[in-house]
GROMACS .gro file of C-alpha atoms in nm:
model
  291
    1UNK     CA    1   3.720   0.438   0.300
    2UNK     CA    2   3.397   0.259   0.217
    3UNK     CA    3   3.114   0.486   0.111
    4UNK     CA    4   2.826   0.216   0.076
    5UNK     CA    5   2.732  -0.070   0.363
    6UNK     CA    6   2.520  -0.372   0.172
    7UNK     CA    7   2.316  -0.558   0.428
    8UNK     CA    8   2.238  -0.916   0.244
    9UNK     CA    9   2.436  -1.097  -0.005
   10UNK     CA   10   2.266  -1.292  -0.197
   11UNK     CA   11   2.223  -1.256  -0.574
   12UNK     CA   12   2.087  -0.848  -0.598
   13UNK     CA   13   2.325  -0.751  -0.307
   14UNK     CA   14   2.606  -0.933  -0.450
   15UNK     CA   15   2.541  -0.794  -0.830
   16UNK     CA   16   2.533  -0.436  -0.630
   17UNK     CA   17   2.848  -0.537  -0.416
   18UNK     CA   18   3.010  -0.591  -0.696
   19UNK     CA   19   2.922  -0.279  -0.926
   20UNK     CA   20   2.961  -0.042  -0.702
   21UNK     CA   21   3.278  -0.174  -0.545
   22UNK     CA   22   3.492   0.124  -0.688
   23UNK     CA   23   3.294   0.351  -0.435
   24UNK     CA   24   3.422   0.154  -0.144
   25UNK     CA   25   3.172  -0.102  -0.014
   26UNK     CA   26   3.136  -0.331   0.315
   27UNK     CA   27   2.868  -0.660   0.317
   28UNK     CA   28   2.710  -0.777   0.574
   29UNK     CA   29   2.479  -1.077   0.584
   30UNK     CA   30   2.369  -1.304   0.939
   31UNK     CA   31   2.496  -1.624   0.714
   32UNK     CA   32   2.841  -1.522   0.776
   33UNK     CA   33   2.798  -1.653   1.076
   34UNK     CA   34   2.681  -1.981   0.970
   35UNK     CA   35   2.842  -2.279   0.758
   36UNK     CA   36   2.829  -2.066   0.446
   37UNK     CA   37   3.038  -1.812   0.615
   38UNK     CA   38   3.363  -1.892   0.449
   39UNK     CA   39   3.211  -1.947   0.109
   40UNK     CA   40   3.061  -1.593   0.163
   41UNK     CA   41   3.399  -1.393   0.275
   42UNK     CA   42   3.562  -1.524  -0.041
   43UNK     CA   43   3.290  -1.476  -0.269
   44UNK     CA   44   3.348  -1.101  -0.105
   45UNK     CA   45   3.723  -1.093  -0.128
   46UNK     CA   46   3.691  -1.193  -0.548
   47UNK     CA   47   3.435  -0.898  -0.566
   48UNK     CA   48   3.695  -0.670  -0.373
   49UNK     CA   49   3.422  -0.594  -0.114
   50UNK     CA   50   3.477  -0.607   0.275
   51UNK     CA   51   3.263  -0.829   0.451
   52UNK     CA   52   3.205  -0.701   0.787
   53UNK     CA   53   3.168  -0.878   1.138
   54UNK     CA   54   2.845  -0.749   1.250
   55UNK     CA   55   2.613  -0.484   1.126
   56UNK     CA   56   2.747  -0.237   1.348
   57UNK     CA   57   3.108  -0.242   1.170
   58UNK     CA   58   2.923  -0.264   0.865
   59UNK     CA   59   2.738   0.072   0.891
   60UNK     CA   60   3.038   0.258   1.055
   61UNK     CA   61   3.136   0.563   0.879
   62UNK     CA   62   2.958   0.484   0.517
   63UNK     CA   63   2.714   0.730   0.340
   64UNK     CA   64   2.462   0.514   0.265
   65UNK     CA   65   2.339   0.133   0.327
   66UNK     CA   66   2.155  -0.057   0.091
   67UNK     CA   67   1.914  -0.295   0.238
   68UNK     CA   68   1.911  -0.625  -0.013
   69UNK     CA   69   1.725  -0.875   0.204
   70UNK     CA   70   1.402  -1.084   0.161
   71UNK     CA   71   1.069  -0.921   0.214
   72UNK     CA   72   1.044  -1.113   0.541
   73UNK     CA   73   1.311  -1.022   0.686
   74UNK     CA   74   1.300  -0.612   0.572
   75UNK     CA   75   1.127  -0.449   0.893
   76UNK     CA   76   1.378  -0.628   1.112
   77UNK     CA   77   1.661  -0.498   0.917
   78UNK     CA   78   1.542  -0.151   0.931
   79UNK     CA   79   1.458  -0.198   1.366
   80UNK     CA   80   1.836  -0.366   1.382
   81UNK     CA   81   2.019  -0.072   1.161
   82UNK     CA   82   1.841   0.237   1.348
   83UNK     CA   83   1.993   0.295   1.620
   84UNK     CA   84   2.304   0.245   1.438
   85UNK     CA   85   2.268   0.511   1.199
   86UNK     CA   86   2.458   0.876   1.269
   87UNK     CA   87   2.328   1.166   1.172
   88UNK     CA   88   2.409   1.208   0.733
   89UNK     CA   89   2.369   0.825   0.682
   90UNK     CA   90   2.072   0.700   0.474
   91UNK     CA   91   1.903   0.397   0.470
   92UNK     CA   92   1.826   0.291   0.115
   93UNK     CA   93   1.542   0.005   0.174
   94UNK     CA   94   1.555  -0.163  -0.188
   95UNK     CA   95   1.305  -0.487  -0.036
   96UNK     CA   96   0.980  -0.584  -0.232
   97UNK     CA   97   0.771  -0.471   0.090
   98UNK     CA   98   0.384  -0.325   0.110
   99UNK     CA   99   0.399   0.048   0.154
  100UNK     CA  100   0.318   0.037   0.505
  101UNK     CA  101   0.556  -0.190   0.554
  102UNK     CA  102   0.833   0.070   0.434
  103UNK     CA  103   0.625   0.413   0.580
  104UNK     CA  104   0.671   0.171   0.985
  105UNK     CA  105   1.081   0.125   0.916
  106UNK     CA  106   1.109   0.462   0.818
  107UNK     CA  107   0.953   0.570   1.142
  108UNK     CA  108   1.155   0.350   1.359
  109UNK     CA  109   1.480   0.502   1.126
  110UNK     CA  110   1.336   0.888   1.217
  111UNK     CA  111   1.338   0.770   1.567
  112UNK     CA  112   1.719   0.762   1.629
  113UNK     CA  113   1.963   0.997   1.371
  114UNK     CA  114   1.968   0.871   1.042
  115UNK     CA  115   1.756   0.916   0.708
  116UNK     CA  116   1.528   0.686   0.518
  117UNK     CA  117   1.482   0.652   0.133
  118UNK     CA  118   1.188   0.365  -0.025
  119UNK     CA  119   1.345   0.235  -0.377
  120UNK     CA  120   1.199  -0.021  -0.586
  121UNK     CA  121   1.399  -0.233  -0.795
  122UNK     CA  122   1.150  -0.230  -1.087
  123UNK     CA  123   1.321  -0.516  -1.280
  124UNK     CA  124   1.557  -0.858  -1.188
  125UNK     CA  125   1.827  -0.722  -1.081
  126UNK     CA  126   1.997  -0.978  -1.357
  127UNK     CA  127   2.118  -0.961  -1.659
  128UNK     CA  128   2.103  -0.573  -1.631
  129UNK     CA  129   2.271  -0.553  -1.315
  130UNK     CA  130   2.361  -0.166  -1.253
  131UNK     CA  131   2.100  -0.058  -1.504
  132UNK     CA  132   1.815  -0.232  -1.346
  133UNK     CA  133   1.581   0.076  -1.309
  134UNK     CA  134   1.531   0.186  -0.984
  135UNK     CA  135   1.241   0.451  -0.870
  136UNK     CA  136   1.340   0.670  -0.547
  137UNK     CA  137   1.108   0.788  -0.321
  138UNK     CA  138   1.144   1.000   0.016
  139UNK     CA  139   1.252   1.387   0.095
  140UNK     CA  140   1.632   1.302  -0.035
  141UNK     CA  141   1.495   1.128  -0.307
  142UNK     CA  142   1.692   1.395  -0.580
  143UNK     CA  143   1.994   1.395  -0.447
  144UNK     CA  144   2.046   1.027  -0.394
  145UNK     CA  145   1.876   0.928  -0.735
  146UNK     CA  146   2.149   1.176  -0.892
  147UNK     CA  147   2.460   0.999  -0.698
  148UNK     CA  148   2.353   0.645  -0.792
  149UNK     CA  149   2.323   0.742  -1.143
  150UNK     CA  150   2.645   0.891  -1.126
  151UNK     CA  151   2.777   0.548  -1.000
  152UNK     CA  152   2.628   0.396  -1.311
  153UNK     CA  153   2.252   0.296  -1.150
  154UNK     CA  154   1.941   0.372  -1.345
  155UNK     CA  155   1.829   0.565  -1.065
  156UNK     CA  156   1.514   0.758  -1.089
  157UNK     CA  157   1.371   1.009  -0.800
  158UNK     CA  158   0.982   0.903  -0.837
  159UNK     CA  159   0.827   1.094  -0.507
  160UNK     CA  160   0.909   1.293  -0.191
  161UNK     CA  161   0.683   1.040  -0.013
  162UNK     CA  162   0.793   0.711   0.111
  163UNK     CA  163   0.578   0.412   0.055
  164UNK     CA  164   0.474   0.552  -0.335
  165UNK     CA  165   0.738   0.369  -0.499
  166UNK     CA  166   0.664   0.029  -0.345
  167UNK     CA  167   0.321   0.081  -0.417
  168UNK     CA  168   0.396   0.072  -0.795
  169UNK     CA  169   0.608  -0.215  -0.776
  170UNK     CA  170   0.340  -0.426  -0.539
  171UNK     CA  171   0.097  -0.329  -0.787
  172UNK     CA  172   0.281  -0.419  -1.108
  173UNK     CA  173   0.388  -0.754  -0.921
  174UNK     CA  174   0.048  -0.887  -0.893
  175UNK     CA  175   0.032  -0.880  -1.281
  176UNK     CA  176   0.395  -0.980  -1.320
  177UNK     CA  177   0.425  -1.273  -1.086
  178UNK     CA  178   0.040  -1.366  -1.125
  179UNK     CA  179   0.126  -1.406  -1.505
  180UNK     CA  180   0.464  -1.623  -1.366
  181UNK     CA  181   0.240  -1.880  -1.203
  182UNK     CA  182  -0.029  -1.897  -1.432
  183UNK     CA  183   0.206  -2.000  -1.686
  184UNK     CA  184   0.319  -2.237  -1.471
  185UNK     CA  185  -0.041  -2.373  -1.358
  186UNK     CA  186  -0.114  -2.384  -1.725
  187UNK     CA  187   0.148  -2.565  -1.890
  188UNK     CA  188   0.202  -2.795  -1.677
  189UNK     CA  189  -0.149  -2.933  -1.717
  190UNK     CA  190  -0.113  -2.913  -2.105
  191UNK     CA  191   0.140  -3.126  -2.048
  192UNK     CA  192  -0.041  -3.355  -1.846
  193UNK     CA  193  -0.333  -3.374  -2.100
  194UNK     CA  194  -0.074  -3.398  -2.352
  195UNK     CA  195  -0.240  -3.106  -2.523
  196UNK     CA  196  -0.002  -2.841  -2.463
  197UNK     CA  197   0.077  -2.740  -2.886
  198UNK     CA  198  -0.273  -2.677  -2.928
  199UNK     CA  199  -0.247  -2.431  -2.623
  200UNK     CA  200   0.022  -2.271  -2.716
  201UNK     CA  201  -0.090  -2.196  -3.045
  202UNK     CA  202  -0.432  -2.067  -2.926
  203UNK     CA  203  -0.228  -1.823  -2.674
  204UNK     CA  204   0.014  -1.709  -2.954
  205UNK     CA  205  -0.278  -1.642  -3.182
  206UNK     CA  206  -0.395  -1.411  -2.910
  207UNK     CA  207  -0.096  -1.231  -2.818
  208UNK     CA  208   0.097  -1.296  -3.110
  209UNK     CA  209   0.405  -1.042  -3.025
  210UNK     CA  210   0.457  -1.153  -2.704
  211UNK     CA  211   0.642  -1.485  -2.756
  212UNK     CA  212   0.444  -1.764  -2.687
  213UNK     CA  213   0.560  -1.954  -2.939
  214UNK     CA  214   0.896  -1.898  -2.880
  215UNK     CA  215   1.088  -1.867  -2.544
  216UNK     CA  216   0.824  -1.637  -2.341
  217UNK     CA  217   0.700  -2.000  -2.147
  218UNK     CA  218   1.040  -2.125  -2.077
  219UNK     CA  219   1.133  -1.771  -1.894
  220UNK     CA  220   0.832  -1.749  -1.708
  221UNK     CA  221   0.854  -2.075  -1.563
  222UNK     CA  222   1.228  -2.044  -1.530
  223UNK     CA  223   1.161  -1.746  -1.329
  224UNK     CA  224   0.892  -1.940  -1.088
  225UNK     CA  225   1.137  -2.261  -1.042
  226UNK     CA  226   1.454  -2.036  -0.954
  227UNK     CA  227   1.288  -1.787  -0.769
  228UNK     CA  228   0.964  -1.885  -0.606
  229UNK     CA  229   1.021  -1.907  -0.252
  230UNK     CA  230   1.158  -1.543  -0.248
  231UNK     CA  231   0.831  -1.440  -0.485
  232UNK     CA  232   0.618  -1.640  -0.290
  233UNK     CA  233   0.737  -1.406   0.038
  234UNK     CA  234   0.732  -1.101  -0.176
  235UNK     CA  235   0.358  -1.168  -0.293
  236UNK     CA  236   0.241  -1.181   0.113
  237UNK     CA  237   0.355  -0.828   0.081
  238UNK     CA  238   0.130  -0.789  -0.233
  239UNK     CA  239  -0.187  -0.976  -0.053
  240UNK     CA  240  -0.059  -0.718   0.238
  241UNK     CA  241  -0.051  -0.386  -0.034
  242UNK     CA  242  -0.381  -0.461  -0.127
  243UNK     CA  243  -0.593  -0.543   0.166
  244UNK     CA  244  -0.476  -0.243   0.310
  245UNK     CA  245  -0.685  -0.015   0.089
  246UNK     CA  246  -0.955  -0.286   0.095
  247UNK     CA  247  -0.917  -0.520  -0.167
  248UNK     CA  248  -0.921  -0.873  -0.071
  249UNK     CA  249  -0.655  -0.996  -0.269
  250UNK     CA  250  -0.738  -1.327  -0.346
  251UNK     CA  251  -0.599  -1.388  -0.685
  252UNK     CA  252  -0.226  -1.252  -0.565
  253UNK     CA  253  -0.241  -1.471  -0.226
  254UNK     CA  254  -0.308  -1.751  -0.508
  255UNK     CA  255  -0.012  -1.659  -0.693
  256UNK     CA  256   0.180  -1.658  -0.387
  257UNK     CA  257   0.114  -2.029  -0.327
  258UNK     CA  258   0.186  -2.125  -0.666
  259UNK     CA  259   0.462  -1.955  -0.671
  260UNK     CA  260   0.622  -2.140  -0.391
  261UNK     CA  261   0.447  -2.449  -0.497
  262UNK     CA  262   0.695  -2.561  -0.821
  263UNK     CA  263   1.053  -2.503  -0.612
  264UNK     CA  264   0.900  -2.681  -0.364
  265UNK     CA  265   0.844  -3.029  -0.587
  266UNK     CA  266   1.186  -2.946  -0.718
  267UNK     CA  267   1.327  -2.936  -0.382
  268UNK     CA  268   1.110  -3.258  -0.276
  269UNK     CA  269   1.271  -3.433  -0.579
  270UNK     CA  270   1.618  -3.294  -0.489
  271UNK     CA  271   1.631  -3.166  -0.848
  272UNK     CA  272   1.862  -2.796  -0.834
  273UNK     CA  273   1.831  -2.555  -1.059
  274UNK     CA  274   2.113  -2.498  -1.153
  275UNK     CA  275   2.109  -2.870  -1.325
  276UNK     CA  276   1.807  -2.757  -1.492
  277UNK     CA  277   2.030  -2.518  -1.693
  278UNK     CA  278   1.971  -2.409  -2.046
  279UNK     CA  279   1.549  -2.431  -1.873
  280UNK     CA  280   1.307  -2.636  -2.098
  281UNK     CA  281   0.982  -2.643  -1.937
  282UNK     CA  282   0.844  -2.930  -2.100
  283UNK     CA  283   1.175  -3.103  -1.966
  284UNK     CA  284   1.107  -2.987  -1.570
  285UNK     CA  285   0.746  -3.034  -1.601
  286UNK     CA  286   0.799  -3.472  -1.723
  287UNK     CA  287   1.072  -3.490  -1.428
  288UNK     CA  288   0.787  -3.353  -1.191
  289UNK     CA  289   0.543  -3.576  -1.394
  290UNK     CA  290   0.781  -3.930  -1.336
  291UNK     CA  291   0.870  -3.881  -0.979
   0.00000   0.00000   0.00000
């Protein structure tokens, strides 16, 4: 009997499929109805997970589901799964959304019979998988904090409220992701001017224990070129977070573009990741520079 439903499978949901697959644990994902269906279900059957054929079968007669989707597509996730929910059944919304964004789906959840819990994946999910920390917030917030940890999570109850917990991760994502695509912005014209040593050095002589002079640049950038299109979604959220206590939120709406700006020229240049593997910046940023 599967305790846990997963609702998106790709790289956090299938790190969390995986983990917890002891408990019992059913996917679901809209691309297994598309050409990467097949791909999917197998990827599910190695994991020893169950992929469901709809959301409905997915949520049928589990304790909790874990929503693992992009920030875009959270809200509908949360209006698709509640009237699907029976009473005892919790929605666990882990998406990088604006607090307001996660206080609307838990209305629409407290509209039909099921429960609603805000966590915040404070962390990528990889390499720590399981002990990525995670901050709970909502009235069950206790209880369910204490059952993931006892599943191996590094599950933390943070606040009775829902929307707090997001709040802390918006808030520490326009330093974390801002810092991402500076990097990015800066480098890559030190490399154009040829003058990126003497940068480098300046920075490290700054903020000498941070790693500028080691491998701090390549995993900042790394992070931008695999991930920016999701980071670039998740920062709307961040523009969103702040303008609704009146900030304007101009320098994160910035990092949002840049952000989605370098996977973008990678894409345009049909250069993958995944061939960019071990990441050199200097490397990525003379293959933008040639093309």
């Amino acid at each position: 009997m599967a305790e846990i439903a997963i609702i998106g499978f790709g790289e956090a949901g299938s790190v969390y499929a995986a983990d917890l697959a002891a408990a019992g644990v059913r996917i679901w994902d809209k691309k297994l109805l598309s050409a990467e269906g097949e791909a999917m279900r197998q990827r599910a059957e190695e994991l020893n997970v169950t992929p469901a054929r709809s959301a409905a079968e997915a949520v049928q007669g589990v304790k909790w589901v874990l929503s693992l989707v992009t920030a875009g597509s959270a809200a509908e996730v949360a209006q698709e799964l509640a009237p699907l929910l029976q009473p005892g059944q919790i929605l666990l919304d882990f998406n990088s959304v604006a607090p307001e964004t996660k206080r609307r789906s838990a209305q629409v959840v407290a509209g039909g019979a099921g429960d609603y819990l805000d966590v915040a994946v404070m962390a990528p999910v990889p390499p720590k998988r399981l002990a990525t920390p995670l901050l709970i917030g909502g009235t069950q917030a206790e209880r369910v904090a204490l059952r993931l940890t006892e599943l191996g999570c590094n599950a933390r109850a943070a606040s009775a409220q829902v929307g707090e917990v997001s709040a802390i991760k918006m808030c520490r994502s326009v330093m974390i992701k801002g810092l991402e695509a500076l990097t990015t912005e800066c480098l890559r014209a030190a490399r154009l001017y040829g003058v990126e040593a003497p940068v480098l050095n300046s920075l490290h002589a700054s903020f000498p224990s941070l790693g500028w002079d080691d491998q701090l640049p390549h995993y900042l950038i790394s992070r931008v070129a695999e991930h920016g299109v999701r980071r670039s979604e998740e920062m709307q959220e961040v523009v969103k977070t702040l303008q609704d206590v009146g900030l304007s939120g101009v320098m994160s709406q910035a990092t949002s573009e840049l952000q989605g700006e370098l996977p973008a020229q990678l894409a345009q240049r049909q250069l993958r990741y995944s061939d960019l593997v071990p990441f050199v910046w200097q490397d990525v940023a003379d293959k933008l520079a040639k093309s």
